[in-house]
Short mmCIF file of N, CA and C in Angstrom, two decimals:
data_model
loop_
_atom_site.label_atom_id
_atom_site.label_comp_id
_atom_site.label_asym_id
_atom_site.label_seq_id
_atom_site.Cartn_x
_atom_site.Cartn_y
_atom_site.Cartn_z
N UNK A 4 0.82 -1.18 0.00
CA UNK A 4 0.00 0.00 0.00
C UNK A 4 0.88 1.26 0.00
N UNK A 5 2.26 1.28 0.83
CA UNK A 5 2.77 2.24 0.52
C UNK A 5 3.49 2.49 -0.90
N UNK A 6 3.87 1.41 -1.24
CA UNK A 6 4.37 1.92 -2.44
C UNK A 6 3.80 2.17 -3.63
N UNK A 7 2.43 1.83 -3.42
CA UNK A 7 1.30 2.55 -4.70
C UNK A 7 1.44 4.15 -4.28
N UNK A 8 1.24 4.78 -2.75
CA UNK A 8 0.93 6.02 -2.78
C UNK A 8 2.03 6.59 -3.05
N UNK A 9 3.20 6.40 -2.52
CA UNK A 9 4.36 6.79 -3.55
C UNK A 9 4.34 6.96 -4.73
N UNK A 10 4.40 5.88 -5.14
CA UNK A 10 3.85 6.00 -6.85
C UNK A 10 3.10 7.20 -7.13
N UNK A 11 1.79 7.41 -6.43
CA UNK A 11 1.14 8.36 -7.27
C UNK A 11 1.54 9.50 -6.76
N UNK A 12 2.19 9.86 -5.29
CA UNK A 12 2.64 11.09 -5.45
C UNK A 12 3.83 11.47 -6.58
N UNK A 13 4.34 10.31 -6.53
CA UNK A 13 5.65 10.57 -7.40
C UNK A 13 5.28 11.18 -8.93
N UNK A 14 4.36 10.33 -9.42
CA UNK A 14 3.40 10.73 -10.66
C UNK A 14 2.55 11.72 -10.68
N UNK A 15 2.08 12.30 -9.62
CA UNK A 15 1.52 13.69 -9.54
C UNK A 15 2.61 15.02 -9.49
N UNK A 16 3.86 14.74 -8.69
CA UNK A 16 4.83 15.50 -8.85
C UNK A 16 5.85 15.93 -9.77
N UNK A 17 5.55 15.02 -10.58
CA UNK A 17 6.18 14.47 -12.09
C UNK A 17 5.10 15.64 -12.64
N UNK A 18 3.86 15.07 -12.95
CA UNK A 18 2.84 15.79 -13.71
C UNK A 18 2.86 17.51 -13.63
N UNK A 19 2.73 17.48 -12.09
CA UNK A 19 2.52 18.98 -11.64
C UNK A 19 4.09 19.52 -12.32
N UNK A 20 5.11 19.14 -12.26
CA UNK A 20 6.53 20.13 -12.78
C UNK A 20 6.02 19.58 -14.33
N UNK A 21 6.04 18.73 -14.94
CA UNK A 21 5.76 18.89 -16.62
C UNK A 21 4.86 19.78 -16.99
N UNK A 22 4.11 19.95 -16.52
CA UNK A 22 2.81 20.98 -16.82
C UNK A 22 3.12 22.27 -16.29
N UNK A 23 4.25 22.63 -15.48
CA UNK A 23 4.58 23.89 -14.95
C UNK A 23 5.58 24.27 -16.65
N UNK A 24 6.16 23.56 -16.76
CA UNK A 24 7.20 23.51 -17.72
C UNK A 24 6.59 23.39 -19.16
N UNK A 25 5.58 23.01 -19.34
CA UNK A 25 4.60 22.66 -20.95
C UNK A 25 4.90 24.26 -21.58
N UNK A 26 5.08 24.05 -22.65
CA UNK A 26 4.36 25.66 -23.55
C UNK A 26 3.47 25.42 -24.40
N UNK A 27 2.88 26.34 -24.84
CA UNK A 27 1.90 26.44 -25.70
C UNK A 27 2.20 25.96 -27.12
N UNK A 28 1.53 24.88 -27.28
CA UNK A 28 1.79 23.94 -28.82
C UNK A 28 1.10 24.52 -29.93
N UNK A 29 2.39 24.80 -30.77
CA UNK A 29 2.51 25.43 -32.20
C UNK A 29 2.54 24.66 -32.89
N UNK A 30 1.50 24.52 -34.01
CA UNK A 30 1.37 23.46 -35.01
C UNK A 30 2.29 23.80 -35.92
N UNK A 31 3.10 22.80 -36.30
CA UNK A 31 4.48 22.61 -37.22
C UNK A 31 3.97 23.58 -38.93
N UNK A 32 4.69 24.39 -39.39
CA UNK A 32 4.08 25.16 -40.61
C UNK A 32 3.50 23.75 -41.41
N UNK A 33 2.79 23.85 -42.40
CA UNK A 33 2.53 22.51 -43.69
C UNK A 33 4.21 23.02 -44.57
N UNK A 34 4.49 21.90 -45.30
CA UNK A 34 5.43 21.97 -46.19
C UNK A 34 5.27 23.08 -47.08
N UNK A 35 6.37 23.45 -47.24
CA UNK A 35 6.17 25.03 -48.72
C UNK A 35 5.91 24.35 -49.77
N UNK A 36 6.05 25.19 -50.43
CA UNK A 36 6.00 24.43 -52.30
C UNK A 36 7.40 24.62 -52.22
N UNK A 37 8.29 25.58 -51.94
CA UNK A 37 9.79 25.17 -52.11
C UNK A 37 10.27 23.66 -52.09
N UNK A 38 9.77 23.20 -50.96
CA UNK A 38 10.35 21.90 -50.46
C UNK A 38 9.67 21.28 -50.91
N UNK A 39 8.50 20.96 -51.70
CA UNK A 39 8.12 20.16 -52.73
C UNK A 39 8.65 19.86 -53.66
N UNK A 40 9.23 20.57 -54.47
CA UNK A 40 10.05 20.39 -56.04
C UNK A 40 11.19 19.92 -55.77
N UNK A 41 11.71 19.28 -57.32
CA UNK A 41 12.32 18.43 -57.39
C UNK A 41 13.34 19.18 -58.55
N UNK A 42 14.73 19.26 -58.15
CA UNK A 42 15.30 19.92 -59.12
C UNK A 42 16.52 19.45 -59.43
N UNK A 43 17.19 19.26 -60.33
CA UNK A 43 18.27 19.31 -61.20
C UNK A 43 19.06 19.64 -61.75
N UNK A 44 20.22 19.03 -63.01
CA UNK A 44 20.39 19.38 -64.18
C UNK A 44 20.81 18.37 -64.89
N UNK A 45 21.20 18.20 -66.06
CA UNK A 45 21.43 17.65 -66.92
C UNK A 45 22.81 17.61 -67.84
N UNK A 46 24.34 17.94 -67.71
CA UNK A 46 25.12 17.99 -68.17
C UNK A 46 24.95 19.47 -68.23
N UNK A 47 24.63 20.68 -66.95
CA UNK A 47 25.10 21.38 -66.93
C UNK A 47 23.61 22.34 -66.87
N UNK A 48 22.36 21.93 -67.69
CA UNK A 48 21.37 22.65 -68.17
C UNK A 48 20.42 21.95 -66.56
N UNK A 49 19.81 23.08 -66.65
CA UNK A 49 18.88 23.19 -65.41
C UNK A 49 17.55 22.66 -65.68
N UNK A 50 16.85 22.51 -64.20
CA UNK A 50 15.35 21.37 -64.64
C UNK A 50 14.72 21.77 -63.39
N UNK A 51 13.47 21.63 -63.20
CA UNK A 51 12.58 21.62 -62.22
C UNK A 51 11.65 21.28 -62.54
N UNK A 52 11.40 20.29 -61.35
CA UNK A 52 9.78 19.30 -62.01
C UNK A 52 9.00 19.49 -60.28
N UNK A 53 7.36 19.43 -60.54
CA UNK A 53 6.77 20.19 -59.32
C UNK A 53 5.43 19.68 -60.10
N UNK A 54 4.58 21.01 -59.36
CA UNK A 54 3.16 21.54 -59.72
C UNK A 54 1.88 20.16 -59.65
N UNK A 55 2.54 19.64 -58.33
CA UNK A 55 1.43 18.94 -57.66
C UNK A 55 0.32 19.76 -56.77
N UNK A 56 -0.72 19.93 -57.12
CA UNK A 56 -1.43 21.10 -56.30
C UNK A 56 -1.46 22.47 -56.82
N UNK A 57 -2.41 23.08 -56.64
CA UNK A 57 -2.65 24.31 -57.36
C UNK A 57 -1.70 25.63 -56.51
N UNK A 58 -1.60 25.01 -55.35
CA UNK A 58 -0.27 26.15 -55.04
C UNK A 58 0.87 26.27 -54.89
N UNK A 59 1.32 24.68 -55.25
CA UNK A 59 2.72 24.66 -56.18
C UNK A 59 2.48 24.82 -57.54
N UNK A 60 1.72 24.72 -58.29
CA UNK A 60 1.84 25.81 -59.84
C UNK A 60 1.81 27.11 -59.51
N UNK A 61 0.82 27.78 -58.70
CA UNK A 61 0.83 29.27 -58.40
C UNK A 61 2.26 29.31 -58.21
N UNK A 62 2.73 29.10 -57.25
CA UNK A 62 4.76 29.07 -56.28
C UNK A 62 5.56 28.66 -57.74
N UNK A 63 5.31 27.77 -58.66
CA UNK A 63 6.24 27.50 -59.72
C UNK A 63 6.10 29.07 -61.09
N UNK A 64 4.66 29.24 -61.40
CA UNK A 64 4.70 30.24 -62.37
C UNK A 64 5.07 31.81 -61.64
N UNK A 65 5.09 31.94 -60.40
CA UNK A 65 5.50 33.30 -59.65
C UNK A 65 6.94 33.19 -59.56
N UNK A 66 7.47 32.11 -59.11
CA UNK A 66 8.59 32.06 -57.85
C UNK A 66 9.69 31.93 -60.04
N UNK A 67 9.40 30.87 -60.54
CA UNK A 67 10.34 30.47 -61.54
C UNK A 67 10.17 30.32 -62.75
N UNK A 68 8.59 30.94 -63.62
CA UNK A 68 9.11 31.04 -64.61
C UNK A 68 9.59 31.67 -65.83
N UNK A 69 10.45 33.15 -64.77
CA UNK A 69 10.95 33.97 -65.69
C UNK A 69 13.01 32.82 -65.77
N UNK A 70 12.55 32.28 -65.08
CA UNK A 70 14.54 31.54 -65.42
C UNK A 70 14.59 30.38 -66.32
N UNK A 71 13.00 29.96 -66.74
CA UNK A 71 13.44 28.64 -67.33
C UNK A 71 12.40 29.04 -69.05
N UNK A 72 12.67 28.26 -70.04
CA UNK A 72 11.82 28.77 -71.63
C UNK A 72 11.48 27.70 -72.28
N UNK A 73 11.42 26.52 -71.17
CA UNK A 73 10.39 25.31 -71.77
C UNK A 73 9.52 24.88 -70.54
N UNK A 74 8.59 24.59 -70.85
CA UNK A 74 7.71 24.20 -69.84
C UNK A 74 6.67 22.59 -70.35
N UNK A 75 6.93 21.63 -69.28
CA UNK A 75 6.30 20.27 -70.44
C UNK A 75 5.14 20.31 -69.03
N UNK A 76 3.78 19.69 -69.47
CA UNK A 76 2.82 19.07 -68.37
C UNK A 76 2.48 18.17 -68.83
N UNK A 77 2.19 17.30 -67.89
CA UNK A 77 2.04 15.63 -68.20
C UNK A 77 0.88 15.30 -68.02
N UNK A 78 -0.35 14.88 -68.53
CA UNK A 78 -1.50 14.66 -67.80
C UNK A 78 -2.36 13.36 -68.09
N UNK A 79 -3.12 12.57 -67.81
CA UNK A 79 -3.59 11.41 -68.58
C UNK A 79 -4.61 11.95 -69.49
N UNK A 80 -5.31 11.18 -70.31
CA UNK A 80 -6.16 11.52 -71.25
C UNK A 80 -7.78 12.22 -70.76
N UNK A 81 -7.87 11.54 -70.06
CA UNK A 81 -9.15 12.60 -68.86
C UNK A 81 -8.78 13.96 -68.22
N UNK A 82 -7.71 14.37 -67.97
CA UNK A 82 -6.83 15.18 -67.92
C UNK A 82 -6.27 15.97 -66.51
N UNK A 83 -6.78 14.18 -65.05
CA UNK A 83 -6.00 14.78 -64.42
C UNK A 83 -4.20 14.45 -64.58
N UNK A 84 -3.82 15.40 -64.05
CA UNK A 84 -2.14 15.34 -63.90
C UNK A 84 -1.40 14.28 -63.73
N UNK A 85 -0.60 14.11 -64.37
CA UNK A 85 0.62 13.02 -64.17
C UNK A 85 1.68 12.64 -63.95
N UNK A 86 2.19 12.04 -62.83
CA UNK A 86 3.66 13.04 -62.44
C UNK A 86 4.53 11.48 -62.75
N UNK A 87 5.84 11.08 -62.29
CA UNK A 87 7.14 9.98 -62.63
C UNK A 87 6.79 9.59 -64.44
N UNK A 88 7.18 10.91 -65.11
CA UNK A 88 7.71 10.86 -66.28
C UNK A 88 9.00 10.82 -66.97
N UNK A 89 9.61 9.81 -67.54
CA UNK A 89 11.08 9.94 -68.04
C UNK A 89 10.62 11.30 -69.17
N UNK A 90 11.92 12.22 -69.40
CA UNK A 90 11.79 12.98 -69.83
C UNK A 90 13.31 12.77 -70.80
N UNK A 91 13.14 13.12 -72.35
CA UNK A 91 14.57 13.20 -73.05
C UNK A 91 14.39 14.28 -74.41
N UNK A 92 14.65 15.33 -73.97
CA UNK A 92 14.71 16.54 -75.25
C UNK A 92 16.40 15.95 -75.94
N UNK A 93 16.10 16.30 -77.36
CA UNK A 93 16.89 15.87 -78.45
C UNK A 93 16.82 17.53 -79.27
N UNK A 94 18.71 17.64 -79.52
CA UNK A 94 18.50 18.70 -80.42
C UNK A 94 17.72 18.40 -82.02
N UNK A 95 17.80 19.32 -82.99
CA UNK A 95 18.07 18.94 -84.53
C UNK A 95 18.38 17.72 -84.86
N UNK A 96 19.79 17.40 -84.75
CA UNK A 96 20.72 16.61 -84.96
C UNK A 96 20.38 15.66 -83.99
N UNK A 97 19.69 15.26 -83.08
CA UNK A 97 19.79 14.22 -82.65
C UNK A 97 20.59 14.18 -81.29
N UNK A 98 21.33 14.94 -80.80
CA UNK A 98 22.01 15.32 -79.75
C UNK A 98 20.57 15.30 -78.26
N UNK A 99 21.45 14.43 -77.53
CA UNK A 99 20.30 14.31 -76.25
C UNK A 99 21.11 15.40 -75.00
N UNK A 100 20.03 16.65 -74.88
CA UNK A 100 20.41 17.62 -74.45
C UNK A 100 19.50 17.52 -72.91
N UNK A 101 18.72 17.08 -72.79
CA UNK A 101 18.48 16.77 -71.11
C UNK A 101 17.42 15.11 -71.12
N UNK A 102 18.01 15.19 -70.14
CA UNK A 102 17.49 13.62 -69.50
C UNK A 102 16.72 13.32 -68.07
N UNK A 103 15.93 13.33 -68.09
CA UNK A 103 15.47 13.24 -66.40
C UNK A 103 13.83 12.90 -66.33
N UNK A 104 13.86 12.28 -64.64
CA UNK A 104 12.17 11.70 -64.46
C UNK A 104 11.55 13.44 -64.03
N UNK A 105 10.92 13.49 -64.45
CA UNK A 105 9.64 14.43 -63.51
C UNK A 105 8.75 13.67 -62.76
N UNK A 106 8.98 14.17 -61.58
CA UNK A 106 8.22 13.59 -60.16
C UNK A 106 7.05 13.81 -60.33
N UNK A 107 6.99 15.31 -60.86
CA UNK A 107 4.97 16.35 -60.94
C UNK A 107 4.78 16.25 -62.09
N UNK A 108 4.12 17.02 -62.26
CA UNK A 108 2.95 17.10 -63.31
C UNK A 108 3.48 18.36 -64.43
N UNK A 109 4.82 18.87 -64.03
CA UNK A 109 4.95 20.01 -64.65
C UNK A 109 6.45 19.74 -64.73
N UNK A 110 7.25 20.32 -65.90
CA UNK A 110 8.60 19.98 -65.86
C UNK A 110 9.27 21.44 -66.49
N UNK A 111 9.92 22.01 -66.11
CA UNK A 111 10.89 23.21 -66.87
C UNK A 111 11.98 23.04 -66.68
N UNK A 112 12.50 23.24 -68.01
CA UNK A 112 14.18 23.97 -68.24
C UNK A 112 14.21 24.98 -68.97
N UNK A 113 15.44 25.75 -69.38
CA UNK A 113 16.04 26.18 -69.79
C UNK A 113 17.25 25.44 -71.04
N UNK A 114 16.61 25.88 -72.11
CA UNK A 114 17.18 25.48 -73.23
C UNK A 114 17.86 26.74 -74.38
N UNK A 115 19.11 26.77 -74.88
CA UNK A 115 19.05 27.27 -75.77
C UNK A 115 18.01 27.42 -76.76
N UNK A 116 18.08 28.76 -77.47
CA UNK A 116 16.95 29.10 -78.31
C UNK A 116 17.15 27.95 -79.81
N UNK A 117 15.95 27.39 -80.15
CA UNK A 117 16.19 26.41 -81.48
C UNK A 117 15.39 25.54 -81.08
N UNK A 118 15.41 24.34 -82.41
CA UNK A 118 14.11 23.47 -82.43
C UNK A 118 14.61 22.21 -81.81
N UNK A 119 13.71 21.58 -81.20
CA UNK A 119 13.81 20.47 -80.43
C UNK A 119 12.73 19.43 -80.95
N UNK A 120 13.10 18.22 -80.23
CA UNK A 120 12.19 16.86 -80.13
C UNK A 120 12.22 16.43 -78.85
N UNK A 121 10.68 16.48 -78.03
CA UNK A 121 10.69 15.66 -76.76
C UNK A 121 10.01 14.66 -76.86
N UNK A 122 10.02 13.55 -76.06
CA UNK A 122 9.48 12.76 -75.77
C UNK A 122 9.58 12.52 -74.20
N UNK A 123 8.19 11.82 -74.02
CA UNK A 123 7.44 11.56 -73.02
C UNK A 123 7.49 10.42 -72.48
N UNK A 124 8.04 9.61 -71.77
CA UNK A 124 7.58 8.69 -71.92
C UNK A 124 7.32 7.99 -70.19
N UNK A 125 6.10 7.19 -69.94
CA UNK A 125 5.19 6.71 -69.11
C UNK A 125 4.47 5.40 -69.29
N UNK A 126 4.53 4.48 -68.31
CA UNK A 126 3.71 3.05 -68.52
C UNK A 126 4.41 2.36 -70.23
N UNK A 127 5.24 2.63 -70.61
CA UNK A 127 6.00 1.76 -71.73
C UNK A 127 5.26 2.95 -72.77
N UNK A 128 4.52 3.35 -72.67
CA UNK A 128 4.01 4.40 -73.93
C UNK A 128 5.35 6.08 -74.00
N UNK A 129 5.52 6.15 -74.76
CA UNK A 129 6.12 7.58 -75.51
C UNK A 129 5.23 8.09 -76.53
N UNK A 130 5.41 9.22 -75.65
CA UNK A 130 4.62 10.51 -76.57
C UNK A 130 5.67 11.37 -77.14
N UNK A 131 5.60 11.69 -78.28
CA UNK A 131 6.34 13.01 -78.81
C UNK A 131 6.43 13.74 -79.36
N UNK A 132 6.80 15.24 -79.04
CA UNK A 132 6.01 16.28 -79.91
C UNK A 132 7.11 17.24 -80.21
N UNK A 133 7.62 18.32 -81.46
CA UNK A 133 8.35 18.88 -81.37
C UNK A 133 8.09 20.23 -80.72
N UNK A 134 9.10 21.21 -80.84
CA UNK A 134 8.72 22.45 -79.96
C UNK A 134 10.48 23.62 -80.75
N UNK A 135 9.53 24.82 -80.78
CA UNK A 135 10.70 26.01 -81.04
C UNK A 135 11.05 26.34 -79.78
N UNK A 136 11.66 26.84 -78.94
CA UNK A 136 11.73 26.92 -77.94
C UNK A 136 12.32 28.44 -78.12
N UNK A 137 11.80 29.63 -77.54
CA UNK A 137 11.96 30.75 -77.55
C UNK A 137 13.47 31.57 -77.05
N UNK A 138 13.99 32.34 -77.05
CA UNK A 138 14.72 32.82 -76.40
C UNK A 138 14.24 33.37 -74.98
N UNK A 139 13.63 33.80 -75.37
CA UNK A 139 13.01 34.77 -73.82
C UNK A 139 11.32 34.40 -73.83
N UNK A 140 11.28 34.35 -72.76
CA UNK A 140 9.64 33.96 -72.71
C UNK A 140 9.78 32.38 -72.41
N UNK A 141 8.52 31.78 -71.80
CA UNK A 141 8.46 30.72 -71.69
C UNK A 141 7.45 29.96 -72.53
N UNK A 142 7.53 29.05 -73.33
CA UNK A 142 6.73 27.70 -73.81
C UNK A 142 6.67 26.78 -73.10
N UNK A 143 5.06 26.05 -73.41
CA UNK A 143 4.40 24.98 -72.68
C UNK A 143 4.31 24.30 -74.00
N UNK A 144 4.65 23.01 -73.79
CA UNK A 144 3.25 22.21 -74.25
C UNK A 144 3.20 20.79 -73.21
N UNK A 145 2.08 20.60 -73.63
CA UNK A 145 1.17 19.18 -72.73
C UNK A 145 1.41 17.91 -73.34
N UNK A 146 1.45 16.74 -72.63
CA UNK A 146 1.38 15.69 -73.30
C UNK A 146 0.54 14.90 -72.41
N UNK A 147 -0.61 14.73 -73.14
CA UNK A 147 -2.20 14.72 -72.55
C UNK A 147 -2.81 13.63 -72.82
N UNK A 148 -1.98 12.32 -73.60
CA UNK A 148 -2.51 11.60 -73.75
C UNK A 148 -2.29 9.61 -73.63
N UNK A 149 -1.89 10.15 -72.24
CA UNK A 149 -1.97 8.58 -71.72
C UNK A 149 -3.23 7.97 -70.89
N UNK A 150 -3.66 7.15 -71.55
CA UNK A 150 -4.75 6.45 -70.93
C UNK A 150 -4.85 5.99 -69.57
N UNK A 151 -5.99 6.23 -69.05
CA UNK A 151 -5.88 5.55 -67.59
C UNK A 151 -7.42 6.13 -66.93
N UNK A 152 -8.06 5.42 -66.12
CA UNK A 152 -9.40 5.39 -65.69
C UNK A 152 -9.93 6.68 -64.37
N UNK A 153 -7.77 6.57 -63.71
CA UNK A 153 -7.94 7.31 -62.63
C UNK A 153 -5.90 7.46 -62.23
N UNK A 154 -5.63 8.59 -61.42
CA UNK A 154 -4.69 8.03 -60.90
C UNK A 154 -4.12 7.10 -60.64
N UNK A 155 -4.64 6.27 -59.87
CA UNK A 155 -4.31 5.04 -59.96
C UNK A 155 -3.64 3.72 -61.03
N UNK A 156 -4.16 4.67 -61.46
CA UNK A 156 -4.04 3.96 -63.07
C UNK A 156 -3.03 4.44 -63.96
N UNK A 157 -2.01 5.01 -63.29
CA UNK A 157 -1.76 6.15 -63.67
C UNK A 157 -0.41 4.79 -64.24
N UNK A 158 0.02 5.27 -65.53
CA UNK A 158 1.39 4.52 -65.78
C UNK A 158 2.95 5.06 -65.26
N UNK A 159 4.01 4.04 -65.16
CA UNK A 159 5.14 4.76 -64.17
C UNK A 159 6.01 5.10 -65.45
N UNK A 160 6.77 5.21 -65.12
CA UNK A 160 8.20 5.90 -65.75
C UNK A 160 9.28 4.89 -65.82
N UNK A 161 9.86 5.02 -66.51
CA UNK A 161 11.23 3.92 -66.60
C UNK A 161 12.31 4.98 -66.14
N UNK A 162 13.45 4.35 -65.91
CA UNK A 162 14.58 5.13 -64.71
C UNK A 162 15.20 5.20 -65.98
N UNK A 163 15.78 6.42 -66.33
CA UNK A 163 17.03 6.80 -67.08
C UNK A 163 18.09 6.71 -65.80
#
């Protein structure tokens, strides 16, 4: 019997100094969109892949895209978003000038000004479309057409 009431004084005295000592609990910030994206380069040329959520595209078209003058979005054929895309831009000639997965749904670099060939590729399917790619200013285009019922469904990427 005594050593239960011990016990609980001991555990009330415990309690009473933790609770003298507690502060007021601050909920941890949510993740930025900074620390969302996924960034790179490629033999020197720069990349950023993101724009999961509508306020990492807001944070990607504010925060970055006066630095980059290609912009790819990936989406399935229903047209939500699609992100673990192998990605491989080809100059003219055939020269493979960036290489990389996009994690999101949105992919930019920075390319010299001139014509290119990308391809897409997801679930064993490649898509590919050419593109001028501007000096200044940024270009999009979409590649909008992989099949699938739902996310889920969504096809993966092969690892370069």
């Amino acid at each position: 019997m005594m050593k239960t009431i011990a016990f609980l004084v001991a555990t009330s005295l415990l309690w009473c100094g933790a609770a003298a000592n507690a502060t007021e609990y601050t909920p941890m910030p949510t993740s930025s969109p900074e620390a969302m994206l996924d960034r790179g380069d490629f033999q020197g040329t720069p990349w950023l892949s993101g724009g999961v959520g509508l306020d990492e595209r807001e944070y990607i078209l504010d925060r970055y895209a006066g630095d980059f003058n290609l912009k790819l979005e990936f989406a399935l054929a229903g047209g939500s978003y699609l992100g673990n895309v192998a990605v491989r831009i080809m100059s003219r000639n055939g020269e493979v000038v960036m290489e990389a997965v996009s994690e999101g749904p949105w992919f930019l670099t920075r390319l010299p000004a001139g014509g290119y060939r990308v391809q897409a590729t997801s679930g064993g399917r490649t898509l590919e479309q050419t593109v001028q790619v501007p000096a200044s200013g940024l270009r999009t285009i979409t590649f909008g057409a992989w099949r699938g019922q739902s996310d889920a469904d969504a096809p993966t990427a092969p690892a370069y």
